[in-house]
CSV table of C-alpha atoms in Angstrom, one decimal:
chain,number,residue,atom,x,y,z
A,1,MET,CA,0.0,0.0,0.0
A,2,PHE,CA,2.8,2.4,1.1
A,3,ARG,CA,4.7,1.6,-2.0
A,4,LYS,CA,1.7,2.3,-4.2
A,5,ILE,CA,1.1,5.7,-2.5
A,6,ILE,CA,4.8,6.6,-3.2
A,7,ARG,CA,4.4,5.4,-6.8
A,8,PHE,CA,1.3,7.5,-7.3
A,9,GLY,CA,3.0,10.6,-5.6
A,10,PHE,CA,5.9,10.2,-7.9
A,11,VAL,CA,3.7,9.9,-11.0
A,12,PHE,CA,1.6,12.9,-9.8
A,13,ILE,CA,4.7,15.1,-9.3
A,14,ILE,CA,6.1,14.2,-12.7
A,15,THR,CA,2.8,14.9,-14.4
A,16,ALA,CA,2.4,18.2,-12.6
A,17,LEU,CA,6.0,19.2,-13.6
A,18,LEU,CA,5.4,18.2,-17.2
A,19,GLY,CA,2.1,20.2,-17.2
A,20,ILE,CA,3.8,23.3,-15.8
A,21,LEU,CA,6.6,22.9,-18.4
A,22,ALA,CA,4.2,22.4,-21.3
A,23,LEU,CA,2.2,25.5,-20.2
A,24,TRP,CA,5.1,27.7,-19.3
A,25,VAL,CA,7.3,27.2,-22.4
A,26,PRO,CA,4.7,28.4,-25.0
A,27,LEU,CA,3.5,31.2,-22.7
A,28,ASN,CA,7.0,32.4,-22.1
A,29,ALA,CA,7.6,32.5,-25.9
A,30,ILE,CA,4.3,34.2,-26.6
A,31,THR,CA,5.0,37.0,-24.1
A,32,GLN,CA,8.3,37.7,-25.8
A,33,ILE,CA,7.5,37.2,-29.5
A,34,PRO,CA,5.8,40.3,-31.0
A,35,ASN,CA,2.9,40.1,-33.4
A,36,ILE,CA,4.8,41.4,-36.4
A,37,ARG,CA,6.4,40.2,-39.6
A,38,ILE,CA,10.1,40.0,-39.7
A,39,GLN,CA,12.6,39.7,-42.6
A,40,ASN,CA,16.1,38.4,-41.8
A,41,ARG,CA,18.9,38.9,-44.3
A,42,VAL,CA,20.2,35.7,-45.8
A,43,GLU,CA,23.9,35.6,-44.9
A,44,SER,CA,25.1,34.9,-48.4
A,45,LYS,CA,23.1,37.8,-49.9
A,46,SER,CA,24.1,41.4,-50.1
A,47,GLY,CA,20.9,42.9,-48.7
A,48,LEU,CA,19.7,46.5,-48.6
A,49,THR,CA,21.8,49.3,-47.1
A,50,VAL,CA,20.5,51.4,-44.3
A,51,LYS,CA,20.3,54.4,-46.6
A,52,GLU,CA,18.2,52.5,-49.1
A,53,ILE,CA,15.6,51.3,-46.7
A,54,ALA,CA,15.5,54.7,-44.8
A,55,ASP,CA,14.9,56.5,-48.2
A,56,PHE,CA,12.3,53.9,-49.1
A,57,LEU,CA,10.4,54.4,-45.8
A,58,ASP,CA,10.5,58.2,-46.2
A,59,GLU,CA,9.3,58.0,-49.8
A,60,LYS,CA,6.5,55.6,-49.2
A,61,VAL,CA,5.5,57.2,-45.9
A,62,LEU,CA,5.2,53.8,-44.2
A,63,SER,CA,4.6,53.6,-40.5
A,64,GLU,CA,5.4,50.8,-37.9
A,65,VAL,CA,8.4,49.6,-39.8
A,66,ALA,CA,11.7,49.0,-37.9
A,67,PHE,CA,15.1,47.9,-39.1
A,68,SER,CA,18.4,47.0,-37.5
A,69,ALA,CA,21.9,46.7,-38.9
A,70,ASP,CA,24.8,45.2,-37.0
A,71,GLY,CA,28.0,47.2,-37.2
A,72,GLU,CA,31.5,45.8,-36.8
A,73,GLU,CA,32.3,44.4,-33.4
A,74,THR,CA,34.2,46.9,-31.3
A,75,GLU,CA,35.2,47.5,-27.7
A,76,VAL,CA,33.7,49.6,-25.0
A,77,LYS,CA,35.8,49.8,-21.8
A,78,GLY,CA,37.6,46.6,-22.8
A,79,ARG,CA,34.5,44.6,-23.5
A,80,SER,CA,33.5,43.6,-27.0
A,81,VAL,CA,30.1,44.9,-28.1
A,82,VAL,CA,28.2,45.1,-31.4
A,83,PRO,CA,26.9,48.6,-32.3
A,84,THR,CA,23.5,48.1,-33.9
A,85,ALA,CA,21.9,50.9,-35.9
A,86,VAL,CA,18.1,51.0,-35.5
A,87,ASN,CA,15.3,53.5,-36.3
A,88,GLU,CA,12.9,55.0,-33.9
A,89,ASP,CA,10.3,52.2,-34.2
A,90,TYR,CA,12.6,49.3,-33.4
A,91,PHE,CA,11.8,49.1,-29.7
A,92,ALA,CA,8.2,50.3,-30.0
A,93,LEU,CA,7.4,47.4,-32.3
A,94,GLN,CA,8.8,44.7,-30.0
A,95,LYS,CA,7.7,43.7,-26.5
A,96,PHE,CA,10.6,45.3,-24.7
A,97,ASN,CA,10.2,46.6,-21.2
A,98,LEU,CA,12.3,49.8,-21.4
A,99,ASN,CA,13.5,51.6,-18.3
A,100,GLY,CA,14.1,55.1,-19.7
A,101,LYS,CA,13.1,56.8,-22.9
A,102,ASN,CA,12.9,55.2,-26.3
A,103,PHE,CA,14.4,56.8,-29.4
A,104,THR,CA,12.3,59.5,-31.1
A,105,GLU,CA,12.1,60.8,-34.6
A,106,SER,CA,14.2,63.9,-33.5
A,107,ASP,CA,17.0,61.5,-32.3
A,108,ILE,CA,17.2,60.4,-35.9
A,109,THR,CA,17.1,63.8,-37.5
A,110,ASP,CA,19.4,65.3,-34.9
A,111,LYS,CA,22.0,62.5,-35.3
A,112,SER,CA,21.9,62.1,-31.5
A,113,THR,CA,24.5,59.9,-29.8
A,114,LYS,CA,22.0,58.2,-27.5
A,115,ALA,CA,22.2,54.4,-26.8
A,116,ILE,CA,19.9,51.7,-25.5
A,117,ILE,CA,21.6,48.7,-23.9
A,118,SER,CA,20.5,45.6,-22.0
A,119,GLU,CA,20.6,45.2,-18.2
A,120,THR,CA,23.4,42.7,-18.6
A,121,LEU,CA,25.6,45.1,-20.5
A,122,ALA,CA,24.7,47.9,-18.2
A,123,ARG,CA,26.0,45.8,-15.2
A,124,LYS,CA,29.2,45.0,-17.1
A,125,LEU,CA,29.9,48.6,-18.1
A,126,PHE,CA,28.5,50.6,-15.1
A,127,PHE,CA,28.1,48.0,-12.3
A,128,ASN,CA,24.4,48.7,-12.1
A,129,LYS,CA,21.4,48.1,-14.3
A,130,ASN,CA,20.2,51.6,-13.6
A,131,ALA,CA,22.5,53.1,-16.3
A,132,VAL,CA,20.3,55.8,-17.7
A,133,GLY,CA,22.4,59.0,-18.1
A,134,LYS,CA,25.7,57.2,-17.9
A,135,THR,CA,28.2,57.8,-20.8
A,136,PHE,CA,30.7,55.7,-22.6
A,137,GLU,CA,33.1,56.0,-25.5
A,138,MET,CA,32.7,53.8,-28.6
A,139,ASN,CA,34.5,54.2,-31.9
A,140,SER,CA,35.8,57.6,-30.7
A,141,LYS,CA,32.3,59.0,-30.0
A,142,VAL,CA,30.7,59.5,-26.6
A,143,TYR,CA,27.2,58.0,-26.2
A,144,THR,CA,24.7,58.5,-23.4
A,145,VAL,CA,22.5,55.7,-22.2
A,146,CYS,CA,18.9,56.8,-22.6
A,147,ALA,CA,17.2,53.5,-21.7
A,148,VAL,CA,18.0,50.0,-20.5
A,149,PHE,CA,15.9,46.9,-21.4
A,150,LYS,CA,15.3,43.8,-19.4
A,151,GLU,CA,16.4,40.5,-20.9
A,152,TYR,CA,14.6,37.3,-20.1
A,153,GLU,CA,17.0,35.2,-18.1
A,154,ASP,CA,15.3,31.8,-18.3
A,155,ILE,CA,17.3,28.9,-19.8
A,156,ILE,CA,15.3,28.9,-23.1
A,157,SER,CA,15.8,32.6,-23.7
A,158,ARG,CA,19.4,32.4,-22.8
A,159,CYS,CA,20.0,29.5,-25.3
A,160,SER,CA,18.1,31.5,-28.0
A,161,ALA,CA,20.3,34.5,-27.7
A,162,ASP,CA,23.5,34.7,-29.7
A,163,GLY,CA,25.5,35.9,-26.7
A,164,LYS,CA,26.5,39.2,-28.3
A,165,ASP,CA,26.2,42.4,-26.3
A,166,ARG,CA,24.5,44.9,-28.6
A,167,VAL,CA,24.5,48.7,-28.2
A,168,PHE,CA,21.5,50.1,-30.0
A,169,ILE,CA,22.0,53.5,-31.5
A,170,PRO,CA,19.8,55.7,-33.8
A,171,TYR,CA,21.2,54.9,-37.2
A,172,THR,CA,22.2,58.5,-37.9
A,173,GLY,CA,24.3,58.4,-34.7
A,174,MET,CA,26.9,56.3,-36.4
A,175,ASP,CA,28.4,56.0,-39.9
A,176,TYR,CA,25.5,54.2,-41.5
A,177,ALA,CA,25.9,54.8,-45.2
A,178,LYS,CA,27.4,51.5,-46.0
A,179,LEU,CA,25.8,49.4,-43.2
A,180,THR,CA,23.7,46.5,-44.4
A,181,VAL,CA,20.3,46.0,-42.9
A,182,ASP,CA,20.1,42.6,-41.2
A,183,THR,CA,16.5,42.7,-39.9
A,184,VAL,CA,13.4,44.4,-41.0
A,185,MET,CA,10.3,44.3,-38.7
A,186,TYR,CA,6.9,45.6,-39.6
A,187,SER,CA,3.3,45.4,-38.5
A,188,ASN,CA,0.8,43.4,-40.6
A,189,THR,CA,-0.9,46.3,-42.4
A,190,ASN,CA,-1.8,46.5,-46.0
A,191,ASP,CA,0.7,49.2,-46.8
A,192,ASN,CA,3.5,47.3,-45.3
A,193,ILE,CA,3.2,44.5,-47.9
A,194,LYS,CA,5.6,46.7,-49.9
A,195,ILE,CA,8.3,45.8,-47.4
A,196,THR,CA,7.7,42.1,-48.2
A,197,LEU,CA,8.1,42.8,-51.9
A,198,LEU,CA,11.2,45.0,-51.3
A,199,CYS,CA,12.9,42.2,-49.2
A,200,SER,CA,11.8,39.3,-51.3
A,201,GLU,CA,15.1,38.6,-52.9
A,202,ASP,CA,17.8,38.9,-50.2
A,203,TYR,CA,15.8,38.3,-47.1
A,204,SER,CA,14.0,35.3,-45.5
A,205,GLY,CA,10.6,36.3,-44.2
A,206,THR,CA,8.9,35.0,-41.0
A,207,ASN,CA,5.4,35.8,-39.9
A,208,LEU,CA,5.7,36.0,-36.1
A,209,ILE,CA,1.9,36.4,-35.8
A,210,GLN,CA,1.5,32.9,-37.2
A,211,LYS,CA,4.3,31.5,-35.0
A,212,ASN,CA,2.5,32.9,-31.9
A,213,LYS,CA,-0.7,31.1,-33.1
A,214,VAL,CA,1.2,27.9,-33.5
A,215,LEU,CA,2.6,28.2,-29.9
A,216,GLN,CA,-0.9,29.0,-28.7
A,217,ASN,CA,-1.9,25.6,-30.1
A,218,PHE,CA,0.1,23.9,-27.4
A,219,ILE,CA,-1.8,25.7,-24.7
A,220,ASN,CA,-5.0,24.7,-26.4
A,221,ILE,CA,-3.8,21.1,-26.6
A,222,LEU,CA,-3.1,21.2,-22.8
A,223,LYS,CA,-6.6,22.6,-22.2
A,224,ALA,CA,-8.0,19.8,-24.3
A,225,GLU,CA,-6.0,17.2,-22.4
A,226,ALA,CA,-7.3,18.6,-19.1
A,227,PHE,CA,-10.8,18.7,-20.5
A,228,ILE,CA,-10.7,15.1,-21.6
A,229,LEU,CA,-9.5,14.1,-18.1
A,230,LEU,CA,-12.3,16.2,-16.5
A,231,ALA,CA,-14.9,14.8,-18.9
A,232,THR,CA,-13.8,11.2,-18.2
A,233,VAL,CA,-14.1,11.7,-14.5
A,234,VAL,CA,-17.5,13.5,-14.8
A,235,ILE,CA,-18.9,10.9,-17.1
A,236,LYS,CA,-17.8,8.2,-14.7
A,237,ILE,CA,-19.6,10.0,-11.8
A,238,ILE,CA,-22.7,10.3,-14.0
A,239,ILE,CA,-22.7,6.6,-14.8
A,240,LEU,CA,-22.2,5.8,-11.1
A,241,ILE,CA,-25.2,7.9,-10.1
A,242,THR,CA,-27.4,6.7,-12.9
A,243,ARG,CA,-26.6,3.1,-12.0
A,244,GLN,CA,-27.5,3.7,-8.3
A,245,VAL,CA,-30.9,5.1,-9.4
A,246,ILE,CA,-31.6,2.3,-11.9
A,247,GLN,CA,-30.8,-0.3,-9.2
A,248,LEU,CA,-33.2,1.4,-6.8
A,249,PHE,CA,-35.9,1.2,-9.5
A,250,LYS,CA,-35.1,-2.4,-10.3
A,251,LYS,CA,-35.4,-3.3,-6.6
A,252,GLU,CA,-38.7,-1.7,-6.1
A,253,ILE,CA,-40.5,-2.0,-9.4
A,254,LYS,CA,-41.6,-5.5,-8.6
A,255,ASN,CA,-43.8,-4.4,-5.7
A,256,ARG,CA,-44.6,-0.7,-6.5
A,257,TYR,CA,-45.7,1.5,-9.4
A,258,PHE,CA,-43.2,3.8,-11.0
A,259,ALA,CA,-44.8,7.0,-9.7
A,260,GLU,CA,-45.0,5.5,-6.3
A,261,ILE,CA,-41.3,4.8,-6.2
A,262,ILE,CA,-40.6,8.4,-7.2
A,263,GLY,CA,-43.0,9.7,-4.6
A,264,ASN,CA,-41.3,7.6,-1.8
A,265,HIS,CA,-37.8,8.6,-2.8
A,266,LYS,CA,-38.4,12.1,-3.8
A,267,LEU,CA,-35.3,13.7,-2.2
A,268,TYR,CA,-33.0,10.8,-3.2
A,269,ILE,CA,-34.0,10.9,-6.8
A,270,PHE,CA,-34.2,14.6,-7.0
A,271,SER,CA,-30.6,15.1,-5.6
A,272,ARG,CA,-29.2,12.4,-8.0
A,273,VAL,CA,-30.9,14.0,-11.1
A,274,LEU,CA,-29.7,17.4,-10.0
A,275,ALA,CA,-26.1,16.1,-9.6
A,276,VAL,CA,-26.2,14.6,-13.1
A,277,ILE,CA,-27.6,17.8,-14.6
A,278,ALA,CA,-25.0,19.9,-12.7
A,279,ALA,CA,-22.2,17.6,-13.9
A,280,ALA,CA,-23.3,17.7,-17.5
A,281,ALA,CA,-23.8,21.5,-17.3
A,282,LEU,CA,-20.3,22.0,-15.9
A,283,LEU,CA,-18.9,20.0,-18.8
A,284,ALA,CA,-20.9,21.9,-21.3
A,285,VAL,CA,-19.9,25.3,-19.8
A,286,VAL,CA,-16.2,24.3,-19.7
A,287,PHE,CA,-16.4,23.1,-23.3
A,288,ILE,CA,-18.0,26.4,-24.5
A,289,VAL,CA,-15.7,28.7,-22.5
A,290,SER,CA,-12.5,26.8,-23.5
A,291,ASP,CA,-10.8,27.5,-26.7
A,292,PHE,CA,-9.5,24.2,-28.3
A,293,GLU,CA,-8.9,25.7,-31.7
A,294,ILE,CA,-5.9,24.3,-33.4
A,295,TYR,CA,-4.2,26.6,-35.9
A,296,VAL,CA,-2.4,24.9,-38.8
A,297,LEU,CA,0.1,27.1,-40.8
A,298,PRO,CA,-1.3,27.6,-44.4
A,299,TYR,CA,2.0,26.1,-45.7
A,300,TYR,CA,1.2,22.8,-44.2
A,301,MET,CA,-2.5,22.6,-45.0
A,302,ALA,CA,-3.5,19.7,-47.2
A,303,GLU,CA,-5.7,20.9,-50.0
A,304,ASP,CA,-8.4,18.2,-50.4
A,305,ASN,CA,-7.9,15.6,-47.7
A,306,ILE,CA,-7.1,16.8,-44.2
A,307,PHE,CA,-6.1,13.3,-43.2
A,308,ASP,CA,-3.3,13.2,-45.8
A,309,ILE,CA,-0.5,12.2,-43.4
A,310,PRO,CA,2.2,11.7,-46.1
A,311,HIS,CA,1.5,15.3,-47.3
A,312,TYR,CA,2.1,16.7,-43.7
A,313,ILE,CA,5.3,14.6,-43.3
A,314,SER,CA,6.7,15.7,-46.6
A,315,LYS,CA,5.9,19.3,-45.8
A,316,ILE,CA,7.6,19.0,-42.4
A,317,ILE,CA,10.7,17.5,-44.0
A,318,GLU,CA,10.7,20.2,-46.7
A,319,ALA,CA,10.4,23.0,-44.1
A,320,SER,CA,13.1,21.7,-41.9
A,321,GLN,CA,15.4,21.2,-44.9
A,322,ASN,CA,14.7,24.8,-46.0
A,323,GLY,CA,15.2,26.1,-42.5
A,324,ASN,CA,18.5,24.4,-42.1
A,325,SER,CA,19.8,25.5,-45.5
A,326,ILE,CA,19.1,29.2,-44.9
A,327,LEU,CA,21.8,30.9,-42.7
A,328,ILE,CA,20.5,34.3,-41.6
A,329,ALA,CA,22.5,37.3,-40.5
A,330,GLY,CA,22.0,39.6,-37.5
A,331,ASP,CA,20.0,38.9,-34.4
A,332,THR,CA,18.2,35.6,-34.8
A,333,TYR,CA,16.7,35.6,-31.3
A,334,TYR,CA,13.0,35.2,-32.2
A,335,ASN,CA,13.7,32.4,-34.7
A,336,ASN,CA,15.7,30.5,-32.2
A,337,LEU,CA,13.2,31.1,-29.4
A,338,TYR,CA,10.3,29.9,-31.5
A,339,THR,CA,12.2,26.7,-32.7
A,340,LEU,CA,13.3,25.8,-29.2
A,341,SER,CA,10.0,26.6,-27.6
A,342,PHE,CA,8.2,24.6,-30.3
A,343,VAL,CA,10.3,21.5,-29.8
A,344,ILE,CA,10.2,21.6,-26.0
A,345,SER,CA,6.4,22.3,-26.0
A,346,LEU,CA,5.8,19.4,-28.4
A,347,PHE,CA,7.7,16.8,-26.4
A,348,SER,CA,6.3,18.0,-23.0
A,349,ALA,CA,2.7,18.0,-24.4
A,350,ILE,CA,3.1,14.4,-25.6
A,351,LEU,CA,4.8,13.3,-22.3
A,352,PHE,CA,2.1,15.1,-20.3
A,353,ALA,CA,-0.7,13.3,-22.2
A,354,PHE,CA,1.1,10.0,-21.6
A,355,MET,CA,1.5,10.7,-17.9
A,356,ILE,CA,-2.1,11.7,-17.6
A,357,ILE,CA,-3.1,8.3,-18.9
A,358,VAL,CA,-0.8,6.6,-16.5
A,359,MET,CA,-2.2,8.6,-13.6
A,360,TYR,CA,-5.8,8.0,-14.7
A,361,LYS,CA,-5.1,4.2,-14.8
A,362,GLN,CA,-3.6,4.3,-11.3
A,363,ILE,CA,-6.7,6.2,-10.0
A,364,LEU,CA,-9.0,3.6,-11.6
A,365,CYS,CA,-7.1,0.8,-10.0
A,366,ALA,CA,-7.2,2.5,-6.6
A,367,LEU,CA,-10.9,3.1,-6.9
A,368,LYS,CA,-11.6,-0.5,-7.9
A,369,LYS,CA,-9.6,-1.8,-4.8
A,370,LEU,CA,-11.5,0.7,-2.6
A,371,ARG,CA,-14.8,-0.6,-3.9
A,372,LYS,CA,-13.8,-4.2,-3.4
A,373,THR,CA,-12.7,-3.6,0.2
A,374,GLY,CA,-15.9,-1.7,0.8
A,375,GLN,CA,-18.0,-4.6,-0.5
A,376,LYS,CA,-16.1,-7.0,1.7
B,1,MET,CA,-10.8,13.2,23.7
B,2,LYS,CA,-9.2,11.5,20.7
B,3,LYS,CA,-9.5,14.6,18.6
B,4,LYS,CA,-7.8,16.7,21.3
B,5,SER,CA,-4.8,14.4,21.6
B,6,LYS,CA,-4.5,14.4,17.8
B,7,LEU,CA,-4.5,18.2,17.7
B,8,LYS,CA,-1.9,18.3,20.5
B,9,LYS,CA,0.3,15.9,18.5
B,10,ALA,CA,0.0,18.0,15.4
B,11,ILE,CA,0.9,21.2,17.3
B,12,ILE,CA,4.0,19.6,18.9
B,13,ILE,CA,5.2,18.3,15.5
B,14,PHE,CA,4.6,21.7,13.9
B,15,GLY,CA,6.5,23.4,16.8
B,16,ILE,CA,9.5,21.0,16.6
B,17,THR,CA,9.7,21.4,12.7
B,18,PHE,CA,9.5,25.2,13.1
B,19,LEU,CA,12.3,25.3,15.7
B,20,ALA,CA,14.4,22.9,13.6
B,21,VAL,CA,14.0,25.0,10.5
B,22,VAL,CA,14.9,28.2,12.5
B,23,ALA,CA,17.9,26.4,14.0
B,24,VAL,CA,19.2,25.3,10.6
B,25,LEU,CA,18.7,28.7,9.0
B,26,THR,CA,20.4,30.4,12.0
B,27,TYR,CA,23.4,28.0,11.7
B,28,PHE,CA,23.7,28.6,8.0
B,29,ALA,CA,22.8,32.3,8.1
B,30,GLY,CA,26.4,33.4,7.5
B,31,THR,CA,26.8,30.9,4.6
B,32,ILE,CA,23.5,32.0,3.0
B,33,GLU,CA,24.5,35.7,3.3
B,34,TYR,CA,27.9,34.9,1.8
B,35,MET,CA,26.2,33.1,-1.1
B,36,LEU,CA,24.0,36.0,-1.9
B,37,LEU,CA,26.7,38.7,-1.9
B,38,PRO,CA,27.8,40.1,-5.2
B,39,ARG,CA,31.1,38.7,-6.5
B,40,VAL,CA,33.5,41.4,-7.7
B,41,SER,CA,36.9,41.3,-9.5
B,42,VAL,CA,39.3,43.9,-8.4
B,43,ALA,CA,42.6,45.5,-9.6
B,44,ASN,CA,45.2,47.5,-7.8
B,45,ILE,CA,45.4,51.2,-8.4
B,46,GLU,CA,48.8,51.8,-9.9
B,47,SER,CA,50.7,55.0,-9.9
B,48,GLY,CA,51.6,56.2,-13.4
B,49,GLN,CA,50.5,58.0,-16.5
B,50,ILE,CA,49.3,56.8,-19.9
B,51,SER,CA,52.2,58.7,-21.5
B,52,GLY,CA,54.7,56.7,-19.5
B,53,GLU,CA,56.3,59.8,-18.0
B,54,PRO,CA,57.0,59.8,-14.2
B,55,VAL,CA,54.3,61.0,-12.0
B,56,THR,CA,54.9,64.5,-10.6
B,57,GLU,CA,51.5,65.2,-9.2
B,58,GLN,CA,50.0,63.4,-6.2
B,59,GLY,CA,46.9,61.2,-6.8
B,60,VAL,CA,47.5,60.6,-10.5
B,61,CYS,CA,47.2,56.9,-11.2
B,62,LEU,CA,46.1,54.2,-13.7
B,63,VAL,CA,43.1,52.0,-13.3
B,64,PRO,CA,41.5,49.6,-15.7
B,65,ASN,CA,39.2,51.3,-18.2
B,66,MET,CA,36.3,49.1,-17.1
B,67,SER,CA,36.4,50.4,-13.5
B,68,VAL,CA,35.5,54.0,-14.4
B,69,VAL,CA,31.9,54.9,-14.6
B,70,GLU,CA,30.9,58.3,-16.2
B,71,SER,CA,27.6,60.1,-15.9
B,72,ASP,CA,26.9,63.7,-16.8
B,73,GLY,CA,30.5,64.6,-16.9
B,74,ILE,CA,31.2,63.1,-13.4
B,75,ALA,CA,33.4,60.0,-13.2
B,76,TYR,CA,33.6,57.6,-10.3
B,77,ILE,CA,35.2,54.3,-9.3
B,78,PHE,CA,34.3,51.8,-6.6
B,79,ILE,CA,37.2,51.3,-4.2
B,80,LEU,CA,37.4,48.4,-1.8
B,81,TYR,CA,37.7,48.2,2.0
B,82,PRO,CA,38.7,44.6,2.7
B,83,ARG,CA,37.5,42.7,5.8
B,84,GLU,CA,39.1,39.7,7.4
B,85,ASP,CA,36.5,37.2,6.2
B,86,ASN,CA,37.2,37.5,2.4
B,87,THR,CA,34.4,40.1,2.1
B,88,ALA,CA,34.8,43.8,1.6
B,89,TYR,CA,32.8,47.0,1.6
B,90,ILE,CA,32.8,49.2,-1.5
B,91,GLU,CA,32.8,53.0,-1.7
B,92,GLU,CA,32.0,55.3,-4.6
B,93,VAL,CA,34.9,57.8,-5.1
B,94,ASN,CA,34.7,60.6,-7.6
B,95,VAL,CA,37.7,60.9,-9.9
B,96,GLN,CA,38.9,63.1,-12.6
B,97,VAL,CA,39.6,61.4,-15.9
B,98,ARG,CA,42.7,62.8,-17.6
B,99,ASP,CA,43.5,60.4,-20.4
B,100,ARG,CA,42.7,56.8,-21.5
B,101,ASN,CA,43.8,54.1,-23.9
B,102,ASN,CA,42.3,50.7,-24.7
B,103,MET,CA,43.1,49.2,-21.4
B,104,TYR,CA,43.8,51.9,-18.8
B,105,CYS,CA,42.3,55.1,-17.7
B,106,GLU,CA,44.5,57.9,-16.2
B,107,ILE,CA,42.7,59.4,-13.3
B,108,LYS,CA,43.3,61.9,-10.5
B,109,LEU,CA,41.8,61.0,-7.1
B,110,ASP,CA,42.2,61.8,-3.5
B,111,PRO,CA,45.8,60.6,-2.6
B,112,THR,CA,44.4,58.7,0.5
B,113,PHE,CA,42.7,56.2,-1.8
B,114,THR,CA,45.7,55.3,-4.0
B,115,SER,CA,46.7,52.3,-2.0
B,116,TYR,CA,43.3,50.6,-2.3
B,117,SER,CA,41.9,48.2,-4.9
B,118,VAL,CA,39.3,49.1,-7.5
B,119,VAL,CA,36.3,47.1,-8.7
B,120,TYR,CA,36.3,46.3,-12.5
B,121,GLU,CA,33.7,43.5,-12.8
B,122,THR,CA,30.6,42.5,-10.8
B,123,SER,CA,28.1,39.7,-10.8
B,124,ARG,CA,25.3,41.8,-9.4
B,125,ASP,CA,24.3,45.5,-9.2
B,126,LEU,CA,26.5,47.6,-6.9
B,127,VAL,CA,25.5,50.5,-4.8
B,128,ASN,CA,27.8,52.7,-2.6
B,129,GLY,CA,28.4,50.9,0.7
B,130,ASP,CA,27.5,47.4,-0.5
B,131,LYS,CA,29.2,44.4,1.1
B,132,VAL,CA,30.8,42.2,-1.6
B,133,VAL,CA,32.9,39.1,-2.0
B,134,VAL,CA,36.3,39.5,-3.7
B,135,GLU,CA,36.9,36.8,-6.3
B,136,ALA,CA,40.4,35.5,-6.7
B,137,ASN,CA,42.1,36.7,-9.9
C-alpha cells in the first residue's frame, strides 16, 4: 500500500511538472515574440543598405516599420560589443520593457548619440542596471544611455540569444551609409506589404503572428487534455449515479408503481438527477468557454484531404530542410526562441498526455480496490 | 478526547519542525548571506601616467578602463575596504579622468585612496556601501 502511494505521488509530481513545463514554455515565448512580420537577411546575400531602406520608408510614408543593422564588433571599456543601428520604431514594435526613454524621430534627425543597452551590458559597463544618463566611449564617440531593457533570463531565452552584447544606436548616430540591414520588422498592415516585396530577394521572411498562433496551439492542446480528463471523471460519476438510481428502481419496481417509487424517494432521486444535470452542465460550460482551436500554418495545410498524413510529413521535412539551408545574419533571437519553444512544447505535451493516462489508470485501480474492500 | 490528543500531537510536530528550520537557518545564516553577496573582481590602483612619464602630481594613477563609470561629466570608481572574512565594503569615489587608452584610464583621485583596490567587474548590481565578495584573480 505504502509503495503504491509513493508510486502515485511520484507519477503525480512528474505529471504536474510536465504540465507546468508544457504550459510555461509556449506562454514564455508568446510573451516575448511580438505580433509582427520579420525579414532576416540571408547571410550569403548582399541585402539592402540602411540608406536605401531609410529612403524607401521616407518616400512611401510607411509607419510601424523598424530595421536594424549590426556594425562591426568593437570595444567599450575593454568589452566587445556590437553597435547596432536602428530606427525609432525598433523598440516600439517589440515587447521590450524599457527603463528610460525610447528613441524618437528627433533623435534620428538630430543624429543624436544616445544608446539603449541591455541590463546585462549595463551591469558590465556601469556595475548597475540603472544606467540611464551614464556615458561611454565607442568608436571615438561619446554615447549617453537613454534606456535600459530587461532581458529574459530563463534557460530557453538564454539559449536562444547569440551571446552578443548589442549597443542600439539611432542609425544617424553612427556611420550608417554602408551598413547592411540585417533585420526588417513591420506590423501586418496592407501598406507594409511593400516591405515584403522589397525584401523578397535577399531576405528570409517570417510571420511571427503565425508563429504565436502555433505556440498558442500547445496551450489549447493542454486545455483539451485537461478537459478530456475532466470529462472522463465527470462521465464516470454520471454513470455511477445513474446506476444507483436504476438499481433502486429495479429493486422496487416488482412491488410498486413507477410514480409511487418516485414519490417515496423524492429527495434521493431529485438530488441524483440534480447532480447529473449539474455535472453535465459543468462539462458543457467548460467546453463552451475553453478554446480548443488548433491553428495549422497555411503552408502545411492539405488541399483536399485533411487526413493526408504523407503530405504533412513531406511538408515538415521540406520545411526543416529549407530552414537548415538558410543561414541568416544579424539577431536571430526570435527564430531560435520559436524553434526551441516549439520542440520543448511538443515533447512536453506528448509526455504530459502519456503521464495523464498513467495517472488515470492508477486512480481507476485504486478506486476498484477501494470498492472491493468496501463490498467485503 | 481522541481529537484533542491528535491536535496536541500536530501542534507539537509543527513546533518541533519550526524550531528545527529556524535552527538550521540560524546556523547557516552566514553561509547564505555569503552566497547572496555580489562577486567582484578587483585590480590595484597603480601609480603612473598613460604617456609613461614619471608622476609628478599626487593622486595621479592608472586604473582599468572598465572600472571607471561616467555620468553627466562626473566620473567615479568603486574602491574596496577589505575585511578579514574575504568580504569587503565598496565606496564610490569621484575621480577626474585625464586620459585613457584601450586598457587603462589615467585618473586623478584623493591621494588617501591610491593604496586601495578598484572594482572592475561584478556579478550583481553595486551601490555605494555594499558588502561584496572579492573573487580571486
